Short mmCIF file of C-alpha atoms and ligand atoms in Angstrom, two decimals:
data_model
loop_
_atom_site.label_atom_id
_atom_site.label_comp_id
_atom_site.label_asym_id
_atom_site.label_seq_id
_atom_site.Cartn_x
_atom_site.Cartn_y
_atom_site.Cartn_z
CA MET A 1 -36.52 45.15 -12.81
CA THR A 2 -38.46 42.51 -11.11
CA MET A 3 -36.97 40.96 -7.72
CA MET A 4 -36.48 37.73 -9.61
CA LYS A 5 -34.33 39.09 -12.18
CA THR A 6 -32.29 41.14 -10.02
CA LEU A 7 -31.87 37.99 -7.59
CA LYS A 8 -31.02 36.47 -10.84
CA MET A 9 -28.36 38.61 -11.81
CA SER A 10 -26.72 38.57 -8.49
CA VAL A 11 -26.55 34.98 -8.45
CA ALA A 12 -24.98 34.88 -11.85
CA ALA A 13 -22.48 37.83 -10.63
CA LEU A 14 -21.49 35.70 -8.00
CA ALA A 15 -20.78 32.41 -9.99
CA LEU A 16 -18.84 34.39 -11.94
CA THR A 17 -16.70 35.74 -8.83
CA ALA A 18 -16.65 32.21 -7.60
CA THR A 19 -15.18 30.99 -10.66
CA HIS A 20 -12.41 33.33 -10.03
CA ALA A 21 -11.87 33.10 -6.36
CA VAL A 22 -12.28 29.50 -5.77
CA ALA A 23 -10.06 27.37 -7.93
CA GLU A 24 -10.52 24.35 -10.40
CA ASP A 25 -9.16 21.30 -9.01
CA VAL A 26 -6.59 18.96 -11.02
CA GLU A 27 -7.44 15.09 -10.64
CA VAL A 28 -4.30 13.48 -11.59
CA LEU A 29 -3.43 9.81 -12.29
CA HIS A 30 0.08 9.20 -12.02
CA TRP A 31 2.32 5.92 -10.92
CA TRP A 32 4.93 7.75 -8.56
CA THR A 33 4.54 5.97 -5.45
CA SER A 34 8.07 5.07 -4.26
CA GLY A 35 10.03 7.46 -1.64
CA GLY A 36 11.94 9.72 -4.48
CA GLU A 37 8.90 9.72 -6.62
CA ALA A 38 6.76 11.01 -4.00
CA ALA A 39 8.93 13.74 -3.26
CA ALA A 40 9.25 14.90 -6.74
CA LEU A 41 5.38 14.88 -6.69
CA ASN A 42 5.12 16.75 -4.20
CA VAL A 43 7.16 19.48 -6.28
CA LEU A 44 4.34 19.94 -8.68
CA LYS A 45 2.06 19.49 -5.97
CA GLU A 46 3.00 22.61 -4.39
CA ASP A 47 3.34 24.66 -7.22
CA LEU A 48 0.21 24.15 -8.29
CA GLN A 49 -1.38 24.65 -4.67
CA GLY A 50 0.66 27.94 -4.73
CA GLN A 51 -1.18 28.72 -7.88
CA GLY A 52 -5.10 28.09 -5.95
CA ILE A 53 -5.52 24.86 -8.25
CA GLY A 54 -6.15 21.87 -5.62
CA TRP A 55 -4.80 18.55 -6.21
CA ASN A 56 -6.78 15.36 -6.28
CA ASP A 57 -4.59 12.51 -6.24
CA MET A 58 -5.16 9.42 -8.11
CA PRO A 59 -2.02 7.37 -7.61
CA VAL A 60 -2.07 3.63 -9.11
CA ALA A 61 1.48 1.57 -7.82
CA GLY A 62 3.67 0.21 -10.35
CA GLY A 63 6.38 1.05 -12.09
CA GLY A 64 6.57 1.67 -16.07
CA GLY A 65 2.78 2.60 -15.43
CA GLU A 66 1.04 -0.78 -16.82
CA ALA A 67 -1.14 -0.80 -14.04
CA ALA A 68 -1.74 3.06 -14.53
CA MET A 69 -2.74 2.60 -18.14
CA THR A 70 -5.12 -0.05 -16.97
CA THR A 71 -6.65 1.85 -14.85
CA LEU A 72 -7.37 5.00 -17.13
CA ARG A 73 -8.64 2.68 -19.47
CA ALA A 74 -11.37 1.30 -16.80
CA ARG A 75 -11.87 5.09 -15.53
CA VAL A 76 -12.59 6.04 -19.36
CA THR A 77 -14.48 3.61 -20.37
CA ALA A 78 -16.53 4.37 -17.34
CA GLY A 79 -16.68 7.78 -18.87
CA ASN A 80 -15.03 9.34 -16.16
CA ALA A 81 -11.93 10.36 -17.17
CA PRO A 82 -9.27 11.76 -14.39
CA THR A 83 -8.37 15.31 -15.61
CA ALA A 84 -4.14 15.25 -15.82
CA VAL A 85 -2.51 11.69 -16.87
CA GLN A 86 1.13 11.14 -16.49
CA MET A 87 1.58 8.91 -19.59
CA LEU A 88 4.39 7.53 -21.84
CA GLY A 89 4.80 8.22 -25.49
CA PHE A 90 2.88 5.87 -27.87
CA ASP A 91 0.22 5.65 -25.08
CA ILE A 92 -0.18 9.04 -25.36
CA LYS A 93 -0.81 9.16 -29.75
CA ASP A 94 -2.96 6.16 -29.19
CA TRP A 95 -5.46 8.17 -26.89
CA ALA A 96 -5.20 11.47 -28.90
CA ALA A 97 -5.77 8.98 -32.11
CA GLU A 98 -8.88 8.10 -30.08
CA GLY A 99 -9.98 12.01 -29.75
CA ALA A 100 -9.72 11.61 -25.93
CA LEU A 101 -7.18 14.37 -25.60
CA GLY A 102 -7.63 18.49 -25.11
CA ASN A 103 -5.91 20.92 -27.56
CA LEU A 104 -2.79 22.75 -25.38
CA ASP A 105 -2.14 25.25 -28.95
CA SER A 106 -2.52 28.63 -26.44
CA VAL A 107 -0.47 27.43 -23.78
CA ALA A 108 2.08 26.02 -25.99
CA ALA A 109 2.20 29.38 -27.84
CA ASP A 110 2.64 31.36 -25.15
CA GLY A 111 5.11 29.63 -23.52
CA SER A 112 6.97 29.05 -27.31
CA TRP A 113 7.14 24.95 -26.53
CA ASP A 114 7.88 24.58 -29.94
CA GLU A 115 11.11 26.30 -29.68
CA VAL A 116 12.54 25.00 -26.77
CA VAL A 117 11.14 20.95 -26.74
CA PRO A 118 13.45 19.01 -28.34
CA ASP A 119 11.81 17.11 -31.43
CA ALA A 120 11.86 13.61 -30.08
CA LEU A 121 9.81 14.62 -27.28
CA GLN A 122 7.84 16.70 -29.55
CA ASN A 123 7.03 13.39 -31.55
CA PHE A 124 5.16 12.10 -28.34
CA SER A 125 3.65 15.55 -27.51
CA LYS A 126 1.50 16.83 -30.78
CA ASP A 127 -1.18 14.57 -32.09
CA ALA A 128 -1.13 13.83 -36.13
CA ASP A 129 -2.59 16.94 -37.02
CA GLY A 130 0.28 18.70 -35.03
CA HIS A 131 -1.30 20.19 -32.43
CA TRP A 132 0.10 19.98 -28.60
CA ILE A 133 -1.85 17.28 -26.59
CA ALA A 134 0.74 16.88 -23.58
CA ALA A 135 3.03 18.47 -21.49
CA PRO A 136 6.75 16.75 -21.37
CA VAL A 137 7.62 17.13 -18.15
CA ASN A 138 11.18 15.74 -17.72
CA VAL A 139 13.40 13.27 -19.46
CA HIS A 140 14.43 10.01 -18.25
CA SER A 141 17.10 7.49 -19.81
CA THR A 142 17.20 3.44 -19.05
CA ASN A 143 20.72 3.06 -20.04
CA TRP A 144 22.30 3.81 -16.47
CA VAL A 145 23.81 0.99 -13.64
CA TRP A 146 24.04 2.31 -10.35
CA ILE A 147 26.99 1.49 -8.50
CA SER A 148 27.52 0.88 -4.44
CA LYS A 149 30.80 3.12 -4.12
CA SER A 150 31.22 1.00 -1.09
CA ALA A 151 31.27 -2.38 -2.80
CA LEU A 152 32.77 -0.93 -5.92
CA ASP A 153 35.95 0.36 -3.67
CA ALA A 154 36.12 -3.34 -2.09
CA THR A 155 36.47 -4.86 -5.24
CA GLY A 156 39.47 -2.48 -6.28
CA MET A 157 38.23 -2.54 -9.62
CA ASP A 158 37.17 0.84 -11.47
CA ALA A 159 33.69 1.62 -12.62
CA PRO A 160 33.27 -1.42 -15.75
CA GLU A 161 33.43 0.36 -19.21
CA SER A 162 33.04 -2.62 -21.90
CA TRP A 163 30.65 -5.83 -21.17
CA GLU A 164 34.10 -7.94 -20.07
CA ASP A 165 35.04 -4.96 -17.29
CA LEU A 166 31.36 -5.57 -15.68
CA ILE A 167 31.47 -9.12 -15.86
CA ALA A 168 34.90 -8.78 -13.93
CA VAL A 169 33.06 -6.78 -11.60
CA LEU A 170 30.37 -8.47 -10.82
CA ASP A 171 32.46 -11.73 -9.99
CA ALA A 172 34.47 -9.62 -7.71
CA MET A 173 31.37 -8.23 -5.76
CA LYS A 174 30.01 -12.06 -5.58
CA ASP A 175 33.65 -12.99 -4.39
CA ASN A 176 32.91 -10.37 -1.57
CA GLY A 177 30.11 -11.97 -0.55
CA ILE A 178 27.45 -9.43 -1.46
CA THR A 179 24.56 -9.88 -4.44
CA PRO A 180 25.96 -8.27 -7.46
CA LEU A 181 22.96 -7.43 -8.79
CA ALA A 182 19.81 -5.92 -7.20
CA HIS A 183 16.58 -6.90 -9.41
CA GLY A 184 13.00 -6.95 -9.22
CA GLY A 185 11.56 -9.71 -11.58
CA GLN A 186 8.71 -7.71 -12.89
CA ALA A 187 8.38 -7.38 -16.33
CA TRP A 188 8.52 -4.18 -16.94
CA GLN A 189 12.07 -4.68 -15.15
CA ASP A 190 13.43 -6.89 -17.14
CA ALA A 191 12.59 -5.25 -20.23
CA THR A 192 14.57 -2.30 -18.69
CA ILE A 193 17.51 -4.26 -18.68
CA PHE A 194 17.34 -5.54 -22.27
CA ASP A 195 16.99 -2.16 -23.38
CA ALA A 196 20.53 -1.79 -21.99
CA VAL A 197 21.84 -4.82 -23.15
CA VAL A 198 20.62 -4.57 -26.88
CA LEU A 199 22.35 -0.82 -27.19
CA SER A 200 25.28 -2.35 -26.31
CA LEU A 201 25.14 -4.53 -28.73
CA GLY A 202 25.31 -1.66 -31.21
CA ASP A 203 22.90 1.41 -32.18
CA ASP A 204 21.90 0.13 -35.23
CA PHE A 205 21.24 -3.37 -33.95
CA TYR A 206 19.12 -1.40 -30.99
CA LYS A 207 17.26 0.47 -34.06
CA ALA A 208 16.23 -2.48 -36.36
CA SER A 209 15.21 -4.74 -33.55
CA MET A 210 13.43 -2.44 -31.25
CA ILE A 211 12.27 0.32 -33.19
CA ASP A 212 12.31 -0.82 -37.19
CA LEU A 213 11.13 -4.41 -35.84
CA ASP A 214 13.09 -5.69 -38.72
CA PRO A 215 12.94 -9.77 -38.04
CA GLY A 216 16.00 -10.39 -39.31
CA ALA A 217 17.39 -8.34 -36.57
CA LEU A 218 14.63 -9.55 -33.57
CA GLY A 219 15.50 -13.18 -34.36
CA GLY A 220 19.32 -12.91 -35.63
CA GLU A 221 22.59 -13.90 -33.97
CA LYS A 222 22.58 -10.68 -32.31
CA MET A 223 19.19 -10.83 -30.60
CA VAL A 224 20.54 -14.65 -29.19
CA GLU A 225 23.92 -12.80 -27.91
CA ALA A 226 21.60 -10.30 -26.05
CA PHE A 227 19.44 -13.08 -24.76
CA GLN A 228 22.99 -15.02 -23.20
CA ARG A 229 23.82 -11.44 -22.27
CA MET A 230 20.60 -11.46 -20.71
CA GLU A 231 21.34 -15.26 -19.06
CA THR A 232 24.84 -13.93 -17.74
CA LEU A 233 23.02 -11.10 -15.57
CA ARG A 234 20.34 -13.55 -14.48
CA GLY A 235 23.06 -15.04 -12.54
CA TYR A 236 24.34 -12.10 -10.13
CA VAL A 237 20.46 -11.64 -8.76
CA ASP A 238 19.62 -12.92 -5.87
CA ASP A 239 16.89 -15.83 -4.96
CA ASN A 240 14.37 -13.67 -3.73
CA PHE A 241 14.08 -11.25 -6.72
CA SER A 242 10.50 -12.24 -8.21
CA GLY A 243 7.86 -9.73 -7.76
CA ARG A 244 10.30 -7.16 -5.87
CA ASP A 245 9.60 -3.55 -6.67
CA TRP A 246 12.38 -1.42 -7.98
CA ASN A 247 12.69 0.47 -5.16
CA LEU A 248 13.38 -2.33 -2.77
CA ALA A 249 16.30 -3.21 -5.47
CA SER A 250 17.72 0.30 -4.93
CA ALA A 251 17.36 -0.06 -1.66
CA MET A 252 19.78 -2.97 -1.44
CA VAL A 253 22.01 -0.47 -3.14
CA ILE A 254 21.78 1.91 -1.00
CA ASP A 255 22.43 -0.21 2.48
CA GLY A 256 25.29 -1.93 0.76
CA SER A 257 24.16 -5.19 0.25
CA ALA A 258 23.64 -5.42 -3.36
CA GLY A 259 26.43 -4.26 -5.36
CA MET A 260 24.55 -2.48 -8.64
CA GLN A 261 21.43 -1.90 -10.12
CA MET A 262 20.51 -1.39 -13.97
CA MET A 263 17.69 0.83 -14.06
CA GLY A 264 16.40 4.38 -15.25
CA ASP A 265 17.51 7.27 -13.71
CA TRP A 266 14.52 7.38 -11.52
CA ALA A 267 16.54 5.29 -9.11
CA LYS A 268 18.75 8.10 -8.01
CA GLY A 269 15.34 9.70 -6.54
CA GLU A 270 15.47 6.69 -4.18
CA PHE A 271 19.32 7.64 -3.59
CA LEU A 272 19.12 11.07 -2.80
CA ARG A 273 16.14 10.65 -0.78
CA ALA A 274 18.18 8.59 1.56
CA ASP A 275 20.91 11.54 1.47
CA GLN A 276 23.45 9.21 -0.93
CA VAL A 277 25.45 11.93 -2.92
CA PRO A 278 26.93 10.91 -6.17
CA GLY A 279 30.81 10.13 -6.18
CA GLU A 280 30.78 9.94 -2.77
CA ASP A 281 27.92 7.11 -1.81
CA PHE A 282 26.79 5.97 -5.08
CA VAL A 283 28.53 6.26 -8.67
CA CYS A 284 26.30 6.87 -11.53
CA ILE A 285 27.48 5.15 -15.10
CA ARG A 286 25.90 4.60 -18.73
CA PHE A 287 25.63 0.51 -19.41
CA PRO A 288 29.08 -0.47 -20.49
CA GLY A 289 28.89 -0.42 -23.74
CA THR A 290 26.35 1.91 -24.48
CA GLN A 291 28.66 5.29 -23.55
CA GLY A 292 27.37 8.47 -25.58
CA ALA A 293 24.10 6.71 -26.61
CA VAL A 294 20.95 7.23 -24.68
CA THR A 295 17.49 5.79 -24.74
CA PHE A 296 14.97 7.71 -23.35
CA ASN A 297 11.38 7.94 -21.81
CA SER A 298 9.63 10.95 -21.28
CA ASP A 299 6.38 11.72 -18.60
CA GLN A 300 4.22 13.50 -20.25
CA PHE A 301 1.01 14.96 -18.43
CA ALA A 302 -1.62 14.82 -21.03
CA MET A 303 -5.24 16.31 -20.68
CA PHE A 304 -8.28 14.91 -20.89
CA LYS A 305 -11.08 16.62 -22.62
CA VAL A 306 -13.50 16.92 -19.94
CA ASP A 307 -16.87 19.16 -18.99
CA GLU A 308 -15.24 21.23 -16.53
CA GLY A 309 -11.97 22.53 -15.06
CA GLN A 310 -10.25 22.99 -18.20
CA GLU A 311 -9.07 26.35 -16.97
CA ALA A 312 -6.96 24.08 -14.28
CA GLN A 313 -5.70 21.60 -16.96
CA LEU A 314 -4.56 24.34 -18.98
CA ALA A 315 -2.59 26.18 -15.87
CA MET A 316 -0.69 22.60 -14.97
CA ALA A 317 0.39 22.41 -18.42
CA ALA A 318 1.86 25.93 -18.46
CA SER A 319 3.28 25.12 -15.03
CA VAL A 320 4.86 21.82 -15.89
CA MET A 321 6.94 23.88 -18.75
CA ASP A 322 7.87 26.55 -16.40
CA PRO A 323 11.97 26.44 -16.68
CA ALA A 324 12.10 27.24 -13.05
CA PHE A 325 9.83 24.55 -11.92
CA GLN A 326 11.75 21.95 -14.45
CA SER A 327 14.60 22.62 -12.79
CA ALA A 328 13.05 22.10 -8.83
CA PHE A 329 11.19 19.09 -10.37
CA ASN A 330 13.83 17.49 -12.35
CA VAL A 331 17.06 17.73 -9.60
CA VAL A 332 14.77 15.44 -7.07
CA LYS A 333 13.20 13.29 -9.76
CA GLY A 334 16.26 12.14 -10.88
CA SER A 335 15.52 13.08 -14.72
CA VAL A 336 16.56 16.10 -16.69
CA PRO A 337 14.54 18.99 -18.03
CA ALA A 338 12.31 18.60 -20.84
CA ARG A 339 13.48 22.00 -22.39
CA THR A 340 16.64 23.16 -23.75
CA ASP A 341 17.03 26.11 -22.13
CA VAL A 342 17.42 25.31 -18.60
CA PRO A 343 20.40 25.64 -16.40
CA ASN A 344 22.45 22.63 -15.18
CA ASP A 345 23.50 24.70 -12.04
CA ALA A 346 20.68 23.03 -9.58
CA PHE A 347 21.50 19.40 -10.62
CA ASP A 348 24.20 16.76 -9.16
CA ASP A 349 27.03 15.22 -11.08
CA CYS A 350 24.70 12.88 -12.20
CA GLY A 351 21.98 15.28 -13.64
CA LYS A 352 24.24 17.34 -15.46
CA LYS A 353 26.05 14.06 -16.81
CA GLY A 354 22.29 13.33 -17.92
CA MET A 355 21.99 16.69 -19.82
CA ALA A 356 25.44 16.67 -21.16
CA ASP A 357 24.30 12.81 -22.16
CA LEU A 358 21.05 13.73 -23.55
CA ALA A 359 22.59 16.54 -25.70
CA ASP A 360 25.15 14.46 -26.96
CA ALA A 361 23.42 11.57 -27.98
CA ASN A 362 20.74 13.96 -29.78
CA SER A 363 22.97 15.69 -31.93
CA ALA A 364 25.42 12.38 -32.88
CA GLY A 365 22.25 10.76 -33.93
CA ARG A 366 22.05 8.21 -30.90
CA LEU A 367 19.14 9.23 -29.16
CA PHE A 368 16.35 5.75 -29.24
CA GLY A 369 13.20 5.98 -27.57
CA SER A 370 13.32 3.26 -24.32
CA MET A 371 11.35 -0.06 -25.67
CA ALA A 372 10.79 -0.83 -22.41
CA HIS A 373 9.17 2.39 -21.45
CA GLY A 374 7.04 2.82 -24.06
CA HIS A 375 8.86 4.75 -26.60
CA SER A 376 9.98 2.86 -29.33
CA VAL A 377 7.07 0.76 -29.89
CA PRO A 378 3.30 0.94 -29.31
CA ALA A 379 1.82 -0.57 -26.31
CA GLY A 380 0.34 -3.77 -27.88
CA VAL A 381 3.88 -4.85 -29.28
CA LYS A 382 6.05 -3.48 -26.06
CA ASN A 383 3.87 -6.27 -24.17
CA ALA A 384 4.78 -8.95 -27.02
CA MET A 385 8.01 -8.31 -26.37
CA TYR A 386 7.89 -8.12 -22.39
CA ASP A 387 6.45 -11.48 -22.19
CA VAL A 388 8.83 -13.28 -23.83
CA ILE A 389 11.62 -11.22 -22.30
CA THR A 390 10.34 -12.69 -18.74
CA ALA A 391 9.41 -15.74 -19.54
CA HIS A 392 13.51 -16.39 -20.97
CA PHE A 393 14.78 -14.63 -17.60
CA ASN A 394 12.84 -17.11 -16.13
CA GLY A 395 14.16 -19.80 -17.78
CA GLU A 396 11.24 -20.63 -20.04
CA PHE A 397 13.49 -20.37 -23.31
CA SER A 398 16.94 -21.09 -24.45
CA ALA A 399 18.63 -17.57 -26.19
CA GLU A 400 17.62 -19.15 -29.28
CA GLU A 401 14.35 -19.90 -28.54
CA ALA A 402 13.83 -16.56 -26.93
CA ALA A 403 14.85 -14.87 -30.40
CA GLU A 404 12.43 -17.11 -32.20
CA GLU A 405 10.06 -15.68 -30.03
CA MET A 406 10.83 -12.44 -30.37
CA VAL A 407 9.73 -12.39 -34.13
CA ASN A 408 6.67 -14.43 -33.37
CA ALA A 409 5.63 -12.65 -30.89
CA VAL A 410 6.12 -9.46 -32.55
CA GLU A 411 5.14 -10.26 -35.85
CA ALA A 412 1.67 -11.47 -33.68
CA ALA A 413 0.99 -8.07 -31.84
CA MET A 414 0.92 -6.16 -35.59
C1 LIG B 1 8.54 6.29 -15.48
C2 LIG B 1 9.40 7.17 -14.44
C3 LIG B 1 8.64 6.25 -13.28
C4 LIG B 1 9.51 4.99 -13.27
C5 LIG B 1 9.34 3.81 -12.36
C6 LIG B 1 9.03 4.73 -15.99
O1 LIG B 1 7.70 4.63 -16.92
O2 LIG B 1 8.90 6.59 -16.71
O3 LIG B 1 9.10 8.11 -13.93
O4 LIG B 1 9.76 7.16 -12.12
O5 LIG B 1 8.70 4.33 -14.30
O6 LIG B 1 8.07 4.20 -11.90
#
């Protein structure tokens, strides 16, 4: 054997050992930048680091992930896709259709994902040919209200169960001199309330307007009523709401300067982070009139096709689907597990309720994808709806005009 050949062989042997000894990194693009979100992200980071997988952080602030998706598009266009990306519903399907996502079938088979992930989620985790292309880390839902316990007690009323109750509590909070409704004027936050308001007018109406895009439902009397309800709620928001981040609105409820926030259960992460306890410091209820039904969204990690780092991608996918991890992560995040076999022991009362509500809604056929968070219609249609909802919330349209605009905007976006 020549000297050169021996040298080449030992370099090759070294390289082989190196791939096994030195872990690959994952670069993770996400929008988990609030206090509660960062705490949950840390659970994931530490889990991966414990397995020797390095973490390259790529945060893009902005609830709902719109800004993150814009950054993602730019990165992919420049030929520099991140390895793992937090993604919602229809965005996953769109990237899969472009052929940009890697195949996770091997880890999915090893972990029996087919058996433990509810169909409603699998629908967004698989491509058109039935291959797994994303790993769901949680299930959030948008039809929640987070109420300050002391502000509610000060009204002498019970937590509201109907629209009429809700208005009575909001009025009483106003009389008590606090901001009744903490809200941030950003399109996705307006749309998050809209999800719940539409659902409060009936499952059939939610399905017909937000999922089936039936023009009769989009522009009909119930839609006018939905916009009227939005106007009523707008009357309980403070003057400085424009552009406020959602977690700052949560902070107003946490410090008692506001009575309640209508927001997905990521808000619970903020309350927990502030050492607040469900039932003692805050109360979680389903948006009045939507009890028994759930508008869900699921954060999933999609893995982009990359030249290097596939091993770390698969390890990360396997990791986020581990039952113990799903419990540890979702306890902090405010969401519930994406698998049906995770025990609820570690969850607080709101988390236990979230898990039970999800299972009940699913078996009763009352589980619907959230429009505001990318699970009822593709991004183009969602953004068209956002525009109308926000323009109306800011007084640019009457309720009747807004209903008409919904029909036009959706038609133009399709
Ligand atoms: C995501 C949550 C996130 C929230 C606010 C939602 O779209 O699903 O994970 O906490 O946006 O940023």
